[in-house]
Coordinates of C-alpha atoms in Angstrom, one line a residue:
M462 CA -3.4 13.7 -87.3
G463 CA -5.9 15.1 -89.9
S464 CA -5.7 16.0 -93.5
G465 CA -5.0 19.6 -94.7
G466 CA -8.4 20.6 -96.1
R467 CA -10.6 19.0 -93.5
K468 CA -13.9 20.6 -92.7
P469 CA -14.9 21.5 -89.1
L470 CA -17.0 18.9 -87.3
G471 CA -20.2 21.1 -87.2
Q472 CA -20.0 22.2 -90.8
S473 CA -19.5 18.6 -92.0
L474 CA -22.5 17.3 -89.9
V475 CA -24.7 20.1 -91.4
E476 CA -23.6 19.3 -94.9
Q477 CA -24.2 15.6 -94.4
G478 CA -27.8 16.3 -93.2
H479 CA -27.1 14.9 -89.7
L480 CA -27.5 18.4 -88.0
S481 CA -29.6 21.4 -88.7
A482 CA -28.1 24.9 -88.9
D483 CA -30.2 25.9 -85.9
G484 CA -29.0 22.9 -84.0
L485 CA -25.4 23.8 -84.7
A486 CA -25.9 27.4 -83.6
R487 CA -27.5 26.1 -80.3
A488 CA -24.6 23.7 -79.8
L489 CA -21.9 26.4 -80.4
E490 CA -23.7 28.7 -77.9
E491 CA -23.7 25.9 -75.3
Q492 CA -20.1 25.2 -76.1
R493 CA -19.1 28.8 -75.4
R494 CA -21.1 28.7 -72.2
T495 CA -19.7 25.5 -70.8
G496 CA -16.3 25.2 -72.4
Q497 CA -17.0 21.5 -73.4
A498 CA -15.9 20.0 -76.6
L499 CA -18.4 20.4 -79.5
R500 CA -18.7 16.6 -79.7
E501 CA -19.7 16.3 -76.0
V502 CA -22.3 19.1 -76.4
L503 CA -23.8 17.5 -79.5
L504 CA -24.2 14.1 -77.8
R505 CA -25.4 15.6 -74.5
L506 CA -28.1 17.6 -76.2
E507 CA -28.9 14.6 -78.4
L508 CA -28.6 16.7 -81.5
V509 CA -26.6 14.0 -83.4
Q510 CA -26.1 10.2 -83.2
E511 CA -22.6 9.2 -82.2
Q512 CA -22.4 7.1 -85.4
A513 CA -22.4 10.3 -87.5
I514 CA -19.5 11.8 -85.5
L515 CA -17.5 8.5 -85.9
D516 CA -18.1 8.7 -89.7
Y517 CA -16.7 12.2 -89.6
Y518 CA -13.5 11.1 -87.8
E519 CA -13.0 8.3 -90.3
E520 CA -13.9 10.1 -93.5
Q521 CA -12.6 13.6 -92.8
L522 CA -9.6 12.8 -90.5
G523 CA -8.7 9.4 -91.8
I524 CA -8.8 7.9 -88.3
P525 CA -9.6 4.2 -88.5
R526 CA -12.6 2.8 -86.6
M527 CA -12.3 -0.2 -84.3
D528 CA -15.2 -2.6 -83.3
L529 CA -14.4 -3.4 -79.7
T530 CA -17.3 -5.8 -79.3
T531 CA -15.3 -8.4 -81.2
Y532 CA -11.8 -7.3 -80.3
V533 CA -10.0 -9.4 -77.6
L534 CA -8.1 -7.1 -75.3
E535 CA -4.9 -8.3 -73.5
P536 CA -5.0 -7.6 -69.7
E537 CA -1.3 -6.6 -69.6
I538 CA -1.8 -4.0 -72.4
V539 CA -4.9 -2.5 -70.7
R540 CA -2.9 -2.1 -67.5
L541 CA -0.2 0.0 -69.3
V542 CA -2.4 3.1 -68.8
P543 CA -3.6 4.1 -65.3
E544 CA -7.3 3.4 -64.9
R545 CA -8.0 7.0 -63.9
I546 CA -6.9 8.1 -67.4
E547 CA -8.9 5.4 -69.1
R548 CA -12.1 6.4 -67.4
Q549 CA -11.6 10.2 -67.4
Y550 CA -10.7 10.4 -71.1
K551 CA -12.8 7.5 -72.3
L552 CA -10.0 5.5 -73.9
V553 CA -8.6 2.0 -73.8
P554 CA -5.2 0.6 -75.0
L555 CA -5.4 -2.1 -77.7
F556 CA -1.9 -3.2 -78.6
K557 CA 1.8 -2.2 -78.5
I558 CA 4.2 -2.6 -81.4
G559 CA 7.8 -1.5 -80.6
N560 CA 7.6 1.9 -78.9
T561 CA 4.1 2.7 -80.1
L562 CA 0.9 2.1 -78.2
T563 CA -2.4 2.1 -80.1
I564 CA -5.4 3.3 -78.2
A565 CA -9.1 3.4 -78.9
M566 CA -10.7 6.8 -78.0
S567 CA -14.2 8.2 -78.3
D568 CA -12.8 11.7 -79.0
P569 CA -9.5 11.4 -80.9
L570 CA -9.1 15.2 -81.0
D571 CA -8.6 15.3 -77.2
L572 CA -4.9 16.4 -77.2
V573 CA -4.8 16.6 -73.3
A574 CA -5.8 12.9 -73.2
L575 CA -3.0 12.0 -75.6
D576 CA -0.4 13.9 -73.6
E577 CA -1.6 12.1 -70.4
V578 CA -1.2 8.7 -72.0
K579 CA 2.3 9.6 -73.4
S580 CA 3.6 10.9 -70.1
A581 CA 2.1 7.9 -68.1
T582 CA 3.5 5.3 -70.5
G583 CA 6.6 6.9 -72.1
L584 CA 5.4 5.6 -75.4
E585 CA 4.3 7.1 -78.7
V586 CA 0.6 6.9 -79.3
E587 CA -1.5 6.0 -82.3
V588 CA -5.3 6.5 -82.2
V589 CA -8.3 4.6 -83.5
V590 CA -11.9 5.6 -82.8
S591 CA -14.7 3.6 -81.1
P592 CA -18.1 4.4 -79.6
E593 CA -18.0 5.6 -76.0
P594 CA -20.3 2.8 -74.6
H595 CA -18.0 0.1 -76.1
I596 CA -14.9 1.7 -74.6
R597 CA -16.6 2.0 -71.2
E598 CA -17.6 -1.7 -71.4
A599 CA -14.1 -2.7 -72.3
V600 CA -12.6 -0.8 -69.3
D601 CA -15.2 -2.2 -67.0
R602 CA -14.4 -5.8 -68.1
H603 CA -10.7 -5.4 -67.2
R604 CA -11.0 -2.9 -64.4
P605 CA -14.3 -3.9 -62.8
L606 CA -16.3 -1.6 -60.7
G607 CA -14.2 1.6 -60.6
G608 CA -11.0 0.1 -59.3
G609 CA -9.2 -3.2 -59.3
L610 CA -8.3 -4.7 -56.0
E611 CA -4.6 -4.0 -56.4
L612 CA -5.3 -0.3 -56.8
L613 CA -7.3 -0.3 -53.6
V614 CA -4.6 -2.2 -51.7
R615 CA -1.9 0.2 -52.9
E616 CA -4.0 3.1 -51.8
Q617 CA -4.0 1.7 -48.2
G618 CA -0.4 0.6 -48.3
Q619 CA -1.3 -2.9 -47.5
K620 CA 0.5 -6.0 -48.7
L621 CA -1.3 -8.8 -50.3
G622 CA -0.7 -12.4 -49.3
V623 CA 0.1 -14.3 -52.4
G624 CA -0.4 -18.0 -52.9
G625 CA 1.7 -20.5 -51.0
D626 CA 0.8 -21.3 -47.4
T627 CA -0.1 -17.7 -46.5
V628 CA -3.4 -17.4 -44.8
V629 CA -4.8 -14.0 -45.6
R630 CA -6.7 -12.3 -42.7
A631 CA -9.3 -11.2 -45.2
E632 CA -11.7 -10.0 -42.5
E633 CA -9.3 -7.2 -41.8
D634 CA -8.6 -6.4 -45.5
G635 CA -11.1 -3.7 -46.4
P636 CA -10.2 -3.5 -50.1
V637 CA -10.8 -7.2 -50.6
I638 CA -14.2 -7.0 -49.0
R639 CA -15.1 -4.0 -51.2
F640 CA -13.9 -5.8 -54.3
V641 CA -15.8 -9.1 -53.6
N642 CA -18.9 -7.2 -52.7
A643 CA -18.6 -5.1 -55.9
V644 CA -18.2 -8.1 -58.1
V645 CA -21.3 -9.8 -56.6
H646 CA -23.3 -6.6 -56.9
Q647 CA -22.3 -6.3 -60.6
A648 CA -23.3 -10.0 -61.1
V649 CA -26.7 -9.3 -59.6
R650 CA -27.2 -6.1 -61.7
E651 CA -26.5 -8.1 -64.9
G652 CA -29.0 -10.8 -63.8
A653 CA -26.3 -13.5 -63.4
S654 CA -27.3 -16.9 -62.0
D655 CA -23.7 -18.0 -61.3
L656 CA -20.4 -16.2 -60.7
H657 CA -17.1 -17.9 -61.4
F658 CA -13.6 -16.9 -59.9
E659 CA -11.3 -18.9 -62.1
P660 CA -7.5 -18.8 -61.6
D661 CA -5.1 -19.7 -64.5
E662 CA -1.4 -19.4 -64.7
Q663 CA -1.1 -15.6 -64.6
N664 CA -4.6 -14.2 -64.2
L665 CA -7.8 -14.4 -62.1
R666 CA -10.7 -14.6 -64.6
I667 CA -14.1 -13.6 -63.5
R668 CA -17.1 -14.9 -65.5
Y669 CA -20.9 -14.5 -65.0
R670 CA -23.5 -16.9 -66.3
V671 CA -26.3 -14.7 -67.7
D672 CA -29.4 -16.2 -69.3
G673 CA -27.8 -19.6 -69.3
L674 CA -24.5 -18.7 -71.1
L675 CA -21.2 -17.7 -69.6
R676 CA -19.7 -14.3 -70.4
E677 CA -16.4 -12.8 -69.3
A678 CA -16.8 -10.0 -66.8
S679 CA -13.2 -9.2 -65.8
I680 CA -9.6 -10.3 -65.8
Q681 CA -7.4 -9.5 -62.8
S682 CA -3.9 -10.2 -61.7
K683 CA -3.3 -13.6 -60.2
S684 CA -1.8 -11.9 -57.1
I685 CA -5.2 -11.1 -55.7
H686 CA -6.5 -14.7 -56.0
A687 CA -5.6 -15.9 -52.5
S688 CA -7.2 -12.9 -50.9
V689 CA -10.4 -13.1 -52.9
V690 CA -10.8 -16.9 -52.1
S691 CA -10.2 -16.3 -48.4
R692 CA -12.8 -13.5 -48.3
V693 CA -15.5 -15.7 -50.1
K694 CA -14.7 -18.6 -47.7
I695 CA -15.2 -16.4 -44.6
M696 CA -18.5 -15.1 -46.1
A697 CA -19.6 -18.8 -46.4
Q698 CA -18.1 -19.9 -43.1
L699 CA -15.7 -22.4 -44.8
D700 CA -12.2 -23.4 -43.6
I701 CA -9.9 -20.9 -45.2
A702 CA -6.8 -23.0 -44.4
E703 CA -8.2 -26.0 -46.4
R704 CA -7.1 -25.7 -50.0
R705 CA -6.8 -29.3 -51.1
L706 CA -10.4 -30.5 -50.8
P707 CA -13.7 -29.1 -52.3
Q708 CA -15.9 -27.2 -49.8
D709 CA -19.6 -26.1 -50.0
G710 CA -21.2 -23.3 -48.0
R711 CA -23.8 -20.5 -48.0
A712 CA -23.7 -16.8 -47.6
R713 CA -26.3 -14.1 -47.5
M714 CA -26.1 -10.6 -48.9
E715 CA -28.5 -7.6 -49.1
I716 CA -28.2 -5.8 -52.4
S717 CA -30.4 -2.8 -53.3
G718 CA -32.8 -3.6 -50.5
K719 CA -33.3 -7.3 -51.6
E720 CA -31.9 -10.3 -49.8
Y721 CA -29.9 -12.9 -51.9
D722 CA -28.6 -16.3 -50.9
L723 CA -25.3 -17.3 -52.3
R724 CA -24.4 -21.0 -52.6
V725 CA -20.6 -21.2 -52.5
S726 CA -18.6 -24.0 -54.0
T727 CA -14.7 -24.3 -53.9
F728 CA -12.8 -26.8 -56.0
P729 CA -9.0 -27.3 -56.1
T730 CA -7.3 -26.9 -59.6
I731 CA -3.6 -27.0 -60.6
H732 CA -3.6 -23.1 -60.6
G733 CA -5.4 -22.7 -57.2
E734 CA -8.9 -22.9 -56.0
N735 CA -11.8 -22.3 -58.4
V736 CA -14.8 -20.7 -56.7
V737 CA -18.4 -20.6 -58.0
L738 CA -21.2 -18.7 -56.4
R739 CA -24.8 -19.5 -57.3
V740 CA -27.0 -16.4 -56.8
L741 CA -30.4 -17.2 -55.5
D742 CA -32.9 -14.3 -55.5
K743 CA -35.5 -15.3 -52.9
S744 CA -38.3 -13.2 -54.5
S745 CA -37.8 -14.6 -58.0
A746 CA -38.9 -18.1 -57.3
L747 CA -42.3 -17.1 -56.0
L748 CA -44.0 -17.0 -59.4
G749 CA -47.6 -18.1 -59.9
T750 CA -48.1 -20.7 -62.6
A751 CA -49.4 -17.9 -64.9
D752 CA -45.9 -16.3 -64.9
L753 CA -44.0 -19.4 -66.0
G754 CA -44.8 -19.0 -69.7
L755 CA -47.1 -22.0 -69.9
A756 CA -49.8 -21.8 -72.7
P757 CA -53.4 -21.5 -71.3
G758 CA -54.3 -25.1 -72.1
P759 CA -51.4 -26.8 -70.3
M760 CA -51.5 -24.3 -67.5
G761 CA -55.1 -25.2 -66.7
E762 CA -54.3 -28.9 -66.9
L763 CA -51.3 -28.6 -64.6
A764 CA -53.4 -26.5 -62.1
R765 CA -56.0 -29.4 -62.1
M766 CA -53.3 -32.0 -61.5
V767 CA -51.8 -30.2 -58.4
E768 CA -55.3 -29.7 -57.0
R769 CA -55.8 -33.5 -56.9
P770 CA -55.7 -35.1 -53.4
N771 CA -53.3 -37.8 -54.4
G772 CA -50.9 -38.9 -57.2
I773 CA -47.5 -38.0 -58.6
V774 CA -46.7 -34.9 -60.8
L775 CA -43.1 -34.8 -62.1
V776 CA -41.1 -31.9 -63.6
T777 CA -38.3 -33.0 -65.8
G778 CA -35.4 -31.3 -67.6
P779 CA -31.6 -30.8 -67.3
T780 CA -29.8 -29.0 -64.5
G781 CA -30.6 -25.3 -64.5
S782 CA -33.8 -25.5 -66.6
G783 CA -36.0 -24.0 -63.9
K784 CA -37.6 -27.2 -62.5
T785 CA -37.4 -26.0 -58.9
T786 CA -39.0 -22.7 -59.7
T787 CA -41.9 -24.5 -61.4
L788 CA -42.4 -26.8 -58.4
Y789 CA -42.4 -23.8 -56.0
S790 CA -44.9 -22.0 -58.3
C791 CA -47.2 -25.0 -58.1
I792 CA -46.9 -25.2 -54.3
V793 CA -47.5 -21.4 -53.9
G794 CA -50.7 -21.9 -56.0
I795 CA -52.1 -24.6 -53.6
N796 CA -50.8 -23.3 -50.3
T797 CA -53.9 -22.9 -48.2
V798 CA -54.4 -23.2 -44.5
E799 CA -56.3 -26.5 -45.0
R800 CA -53.2 -28.2 -46.6
N801 CA -50.1 -29.4 -44.8
I802 CA -47.3 -29.0 -47.4
V803 CA -43.8 -30.4 -46.5
T804 CA -40.7 -30.4 -48.7
L805 CA -37.5 -32.4 -48.8
E806 CA -34.8 -30.6 -50.7
D807 CA -31.1 -30.6 -51.5
P808 CA -30.5 -27.8 -50.9
V809 CA -33.4 -25.6 -49.8
E810 CA -33.0 -22.9 -52.4
Y811 CA -35.8 -20.5 -51.4
H812 CA -37.6 -20.1 -48.1
L813 CA -41.4 -20.3 -48.6
P814 CA -43.8 -18.9 -46.0
S815 CA -45.9 -21.4 -43.9
I816 CA -44.4 -24.4 -45.6
R817 CA -42.3 -26.9 -43.7
Q818 CA -39.0 -27.3 -45.6
T819 CA -36.2 -29.8 -44.8
Q820 CA -32.8 -30.1 -46.3
V821 CA -31.4 -33.6 -46.8
D822 CA -27.9 -34.2 -45.3
P823 CA -26.4 -37.5 -46.4
D824 CA -23.4 -36.9 -44.0
V825 CA -25.7 -37.6 -41.1
G826 CA -27.8 -40.2 -42.9
L827 CA -30.7 -38.0 -43.8
T828 CA -31.2 -39.1 -47.4
F829 CA -34.2 -38.4 -49.6
A830 CA -35.5 -42.0 -49.0
R831 CA -35.1 -41.8 -45.2
G832 CA -36.5 -38.3 -45.0
L833 CA -39.5 -39.2 -47.1
R834 CA -40.3 -42.2 -44.8
A835 CA -40.2 -39.8 -41.8
L836 CA -42.3 -37.1 -43.5
L837 CA -45.1 -39.6 -44.0
R838 CA -45.5 -39.7 -40.2
Q839 CA -45.9 -35.9 -40.2
D840 CA -49.5 -36.0 -41.5
P841 CA -48.7 -34.3 -44.9
D842 CA -51.2 -33.6 -47.6
V843 CA -48.6 -32.5 -50.2
I844 CA -45.0 -33.7 -50.3
M845 CA -42.4 -32.1 -52.5
V846 CA -39.3 -34.2 -53.0
G847 CA -36.4 -32.2 -54.5
E848 CA -35.3 -35.0 -56.9
I849 CA -36.0 -38.7 -57.4
R850 CA -32.4 -40.0 -57.7
D851 CA -32.7 -43.7 -56.8
G852 CA -35.1 -46.7 -56.8
E853 CA -35.7 -46.5 -53.0
T854 CA -36.9 -42.8 -53.2
A855 CA -39.0 -43.6 -56.3
E856 CA -40.7 -46.5 -54.6
I857 CA -41.6 -44.6 -51.5
A858 CA -42.9 -41.7 -53.6
V859 CA -45.1 -44.0 -55.6
R860 CA -46.5 -45.7 -52.5
S861 CA -47.1 -42.3 -50.9
A862 CA -49.1 -41.2 -53.9
L863 CA -51.2 -44.4 -53.7
T864 CA -51.9 -43.9 -50.0
G865 CA -53.5 -40.5 -50.3
H866 CA -50.7 -38.0 -50.7
L867 CA -50.0 -35.6 -53.6
V868 CA -46.3 -36.0 -54.5
L869 CA -44.4 -33.4 -56.5
S870 CA -40.8 -34.1 -57.6
T871 CA -38.2 -33.7 -60.4
L872 CA -36.3 -36.1 -62.6
H873 CA -33.5 -35.7 -65.1
T874 CA -34.9 -36.7 -68.5
N875 CA -34.8 -35.1 -71.9
D876 CA -38.6 -35.0 -72.4
A877 CA -41.9 -35.8 -70.7
A878 CA -42.3 -39.3 -72.1
G879 CA -38.9 -40.4 -71.0
A880 CA -39.8 -40.0 -67.3
L881 CA -42.0 -43.1 -67.3
P882 CA -39.5 -45.7 -68.6
R883 CA -36.9 -44.1 -66.3
L884 CA -39.0 -44.9 -63.3
L885 CA -39.6 -48.4 -64.6
D886 CA -35.8 -48.8 -64.9
M887 CA -35.7 -47.9 -61.1
K888 CA -37.6 -51.2 -60.5
I889 CA -41.0 -49.6 -59.9
E890 CA -43.8 -52.1 -60.6
P891 CA -45.6 -51.0 -63.8
F892 CA -49.1 -51.5 -62.3
L893 CA -48.2 -49.3 -59.3
L894 CA -46.7 -46.6 -61.5
S895 CA -49.7 -46.5 -63.9
S896 CA -52.0 -46.0 -60.9
A897 CA -49.9 -43.3 -59.2
M898 CA -48.9 -41.0 -62.2
L899 CA -51.0 -37.9 -63.0
G900 CA -48.7 -36.2 -65.4
V901 CA -45.2 -35.1 -66.4
L902 CA -44.1 -31.5 -67.3
A903 CA -40.9 -31.3 -69.3
Q904 CA -39.2 -27.9 -69.7
R905 CA -36.2 -25.9 -70.9
L906 CA -35.3 -22.2 -70.7
V907 CA -35.0 -20.1 -73.8
R908 CA -33.6 -16.5 -73.9
R909 CA -36.0 -13.7 -74.4
V910 CA -35.2 -11.2 -77.2
C911 CA -34.1 -7.9 -75.7
E912 CA -37.0 -5.4 -75.7
K913 CA -34.7 -2.4 -76.2
C914 CA -33.1 -3.5 -79.5
K915 CA -35.4 -6.1 -81.1
K916 CA -36.4 -5.6 -84.7
P917 CA -38.6 -7.5 -87.2
S918 CA -36.8 -10.3 -89.1
E919 CA -37.7 -12.8 -91.8
P920 CA -37.1 -16.4 -90.6
P921 CA -33.9 -17.6 -92.2
A922 CA -34.4 -20.4 -94.7
E923 CA -31.7 -22.6 -93.1
A924 CA -33.4 -22.3 -89.7
L925 CA -36.7 -23.4 -91.1
R926 CA -35.0 -26.3 -92.8
E927 CA -33.4 -27.4 -89.6
L928 CA -36.7 -27.1 -87.7
G929 CA -38.5 -29.0 -90.5
A930 CA -41.2 -26.3 -90.7
Q931 CA -42.2 -25.4 -94.3
A932 CA -44.7 -22.7 -93.7
V933 CA -44.3 -20.5 -90.7
K934 CA -46.3 -17.4 -90.1
G935 CA -45.7 -14.9 -87.3
D936 CA -44.0 -11.7 -86.0
F937 CA -40.4 -13.0 -85.9
V938 CA -37.8 -10.7 -84.4
V939 CA -34.1 -10.6 -83.7
G940 CA -32.1 -8.6 -81.1
Q941 CA -29.5 -6.3 -82.7
G942 CA -27.5 -6.0 -79.5
C943 CA -27.3 -3.0 -77.2
M944 CA -25.8 -1.8 -73.9
V945 CA -28.9 -3.1 -72.0
C946 CA -28.4 -6.7 -73.1
G947 CA -24.5 -6.6 -73.2
Q948 CA -24.6 -6.7 -77.1
T949 CA -26.2 -10.2 -77.0
G950 CA -29.6 -9.3 -78.3
Y951 CA -31.2 -11.3 -75.4
R952 CA -32.3 -10.2 -72.0
G953 CA -34.0 -12.7 -69.5
R954 CA -35.4 -16.2 -70.0
L955 CA -38.7 -17.9 -70.1
G956 CA -39.8 -21.6 -70.1
I957 CA -40.8 -23.8 -73.0
F958 CA -42.9 -26.8 -71.9
E959 CA -44.5 -30.0 -72.9
L960 CA -47.2 -31.4 -70.5
L961 CA -47.9 -35.2 -70.7
T962 CA -51.2 -36.0 -69.1
V963 CA -51.4 -39.7 -68.2
T964 CA -54.5 -41.0 -70.1
D965 CA -56.0 -44.5 -70.0
E966 CA -54.0 -45.3 -73.2
I967 CA -50.7 -44.2 -71.6
R968 CA -51.6 -46.2 -68.4
D969 CA -51.9 -49.3 -70.6
L970 CA -48.5 -48.5 -72.2
I971 CA -46.9 -48.2 -68.8
V972 CA -48.2 -51.6 -67.8
S973 CA -46.9 -53.1 -71.0
R974 CA -43.5 -51.4 -70.5
A975 CA -43.8 -49.5 -73.8
S976 CA -40.8 -47.5 -75.1
T977 CA -40.4 -43.7 -74.7
E978 CA -41.3 -43.2 -78.4
D979 CA -44.6 -45.1 -78.1
I980 CA -45.6 -43.1 -75.1
A981 CA -44.6 -39.9 -76.8
R982 CA -46.7 -40.8 -79.9
A983 CA -49.7 -41.6 -77.7
A984 CA -49.3 -38.3 -75.8
R985 CA -49.2 -36.3 -79.1
R986 CA -52.3 -38.1 -80.3
A987 CA -54.0 -37.0 -77.1
G988 CA -53.1 -33.4 -77.9
M989 CA -49.7 -32.8 -76.2
A990 CA -47.7 -30.0 -77.9
T991 CA -43.9 -30.7 -77.8
M992 CA -41.3 -28.3 -76.3
R993 CA -40.3 -27.5 -79.9
D994 CA -43.9 -26.7 -80.8
D995 CA -44.1 -24.4 -77.8
A996 CA -40.8 -22.7 -78.6
M997 CA -41.8 -22.2 -82.2
R998 CA -45.0 -20.5 -81.1
K999 CA -43.0 -18.2 -78.8
A1000 CA -40.6 -17.4 -81.6
A1001 CA -43.6 -16.6 -83.9
Q1002 CA -45.0 -14.3 -81.2
G1003 CA -41.7 -12.3 -81.1
I1004 CA -40.7 -13.5 -77.6
T1005 CA -37.6 -15.5 -78.6
T1006 CA -35.7 -16.2 -81.9
L1007 CA -35.6 -19.2 -84.2
S1008 CA -31.9 -19.7 -83.6
E1009 CA -32.6 -19.9 -79.9
V1010 CA -35.3 -22.5 -80.6
I1011 CA -32.8 -24.6 -82.5
R1012 CA -30.1 -24.2 -79.8
V1013 CA -32.3 -25.3 -77.0
T1014 CA -34.4 -28.0 -78.6
R1015 CA -31.9 -29.6 -80.9
K1016 CA -31.4 -32.5 -78.4
N1017 CA -35.2 -33.0 -78.0
I1018 CA -35.9 -36.0 -80.1
H1019 CA -39.6 -36.2 -80.2
T1020 CA -40.4 -33.5 -82.8
Q1021 CA -41.6 -35.5 -85.7
D1022 CA -45.0 -34.0 -85.7
T1023 CA -43.8 -30.4 -86.5
D1024 CA -42.8 -31.4 -90.0
Q1025 CA -45.5 -29.4 -91.9
A1026 CA -46.2 -27.1 -89.0
V1027 CA -47.9 -23.7 -89.4
F1028 CA -47.8 -21.5 -86.4
P1029 CA -50.3 -18.6 -86.8
V1030 CA -50.2 -15.8 -84.2
R1031 CA -53.3 -14.2 -82.8
K1032 CA -53.4 -10.5 -83.4

């Protein structure tokens, strides 16, 4: 496996300047004491970076290096080697040609590991080398959480119900419960907002949505699909025998001492039921407005709006842009014993203390419009309406605001200015709307650069061209990718905002049914910074990246005023 005149690992590392002679002596003494391989000792004592050892394998032994972060593994190849061997010897199978299996190892000199693989598979073995964390991540993706469901089931000698009309008694199936719990636990640990169980022809694919983007977590055999779906349905109190119609439900789990709500949705596909779990962390919504990421100016203006005794404040943006979190944050900020705050939501995502919350239920006739009418008889000071979806709800909301109530709600529009023409399209009288509106906050979420692997970076010229910014100053960074952020370079999200305050000029524009563009221009003249302005400032402060700014704000059309923008950063 090596070349004739190769130098020993320790000697080579000393000659290359990666290790001191004293460090080598210390490592050899530790090796004699523990019997561990020299490589293990050097890494455990942090005497050498793993990169230097990989260079040694490649240059001295001629063993090729493989980048597993970009390599697509085949589930059936990974399963050729028992999981115990993969984890114990830190290896993963890559591909099979004829009678030869190629595996990636962190220690290609481990002859015991090679013998184990040969005897388990009956195949010849070729070796490439990869960093240990990348191998561990690859094994976790295809064998999540220390054991696939089939392995657990085999251990207990139980037989899985597969597809067809079999109804699996999942409440009695211990391995299924452990598997589903483990998958949800892993999703929470990775900060996922949604968890997808997706069947295709031969596999069950598990994906997590982390920081707004889907990533593959695991690929399992299709044979476990029916059991997993049944278990999730039992958790959410759904009908496990109904597989032809979509179903919705809720479950609750305690993970690491914190309580999480899971919104469960099933949907029939040609390969079986697709299941999506939305993970709601009850504590994460209770942010103050200061924690949202609003700049001090807009934050103070928003706080003044929600302190007003009457009027409408809207939060706009696409699905999943954090609108509900913002509304809850506003409510938490004004929740005093003197105010009666009531909400009408679909669904109630987080339970807030001392606030009356109601969930709409169209099946029994409790729509937003009907619920809002009834709420007005409950002597409210502040009303939060989850979403204005139709003209009837919009009209009642406007009239409520004009009769002495503060109304907070959401609307699906691309930007702040677009909310006003949208309400006029719902047949609201312009003079009523102009009197009722206080302001509109539009928002998106951008990913934060990972704190563990960020490094300074010059803004790419093509990014500046696309953003139309000729002179940009600031502390720009990029994330290199590490184990903490799953090699993405990002960890967590924060909001970017534009706050349109309804001035006298904008009231006149509403009455004259002006276009979105005219309202946006008037708002910018009055000092409104656009979402792209806000995102650019956050990039210049080293919180996010320019590529993320482009990705999130590309569809935001009102950005003309950033053409010659300069974004200085306060030191």
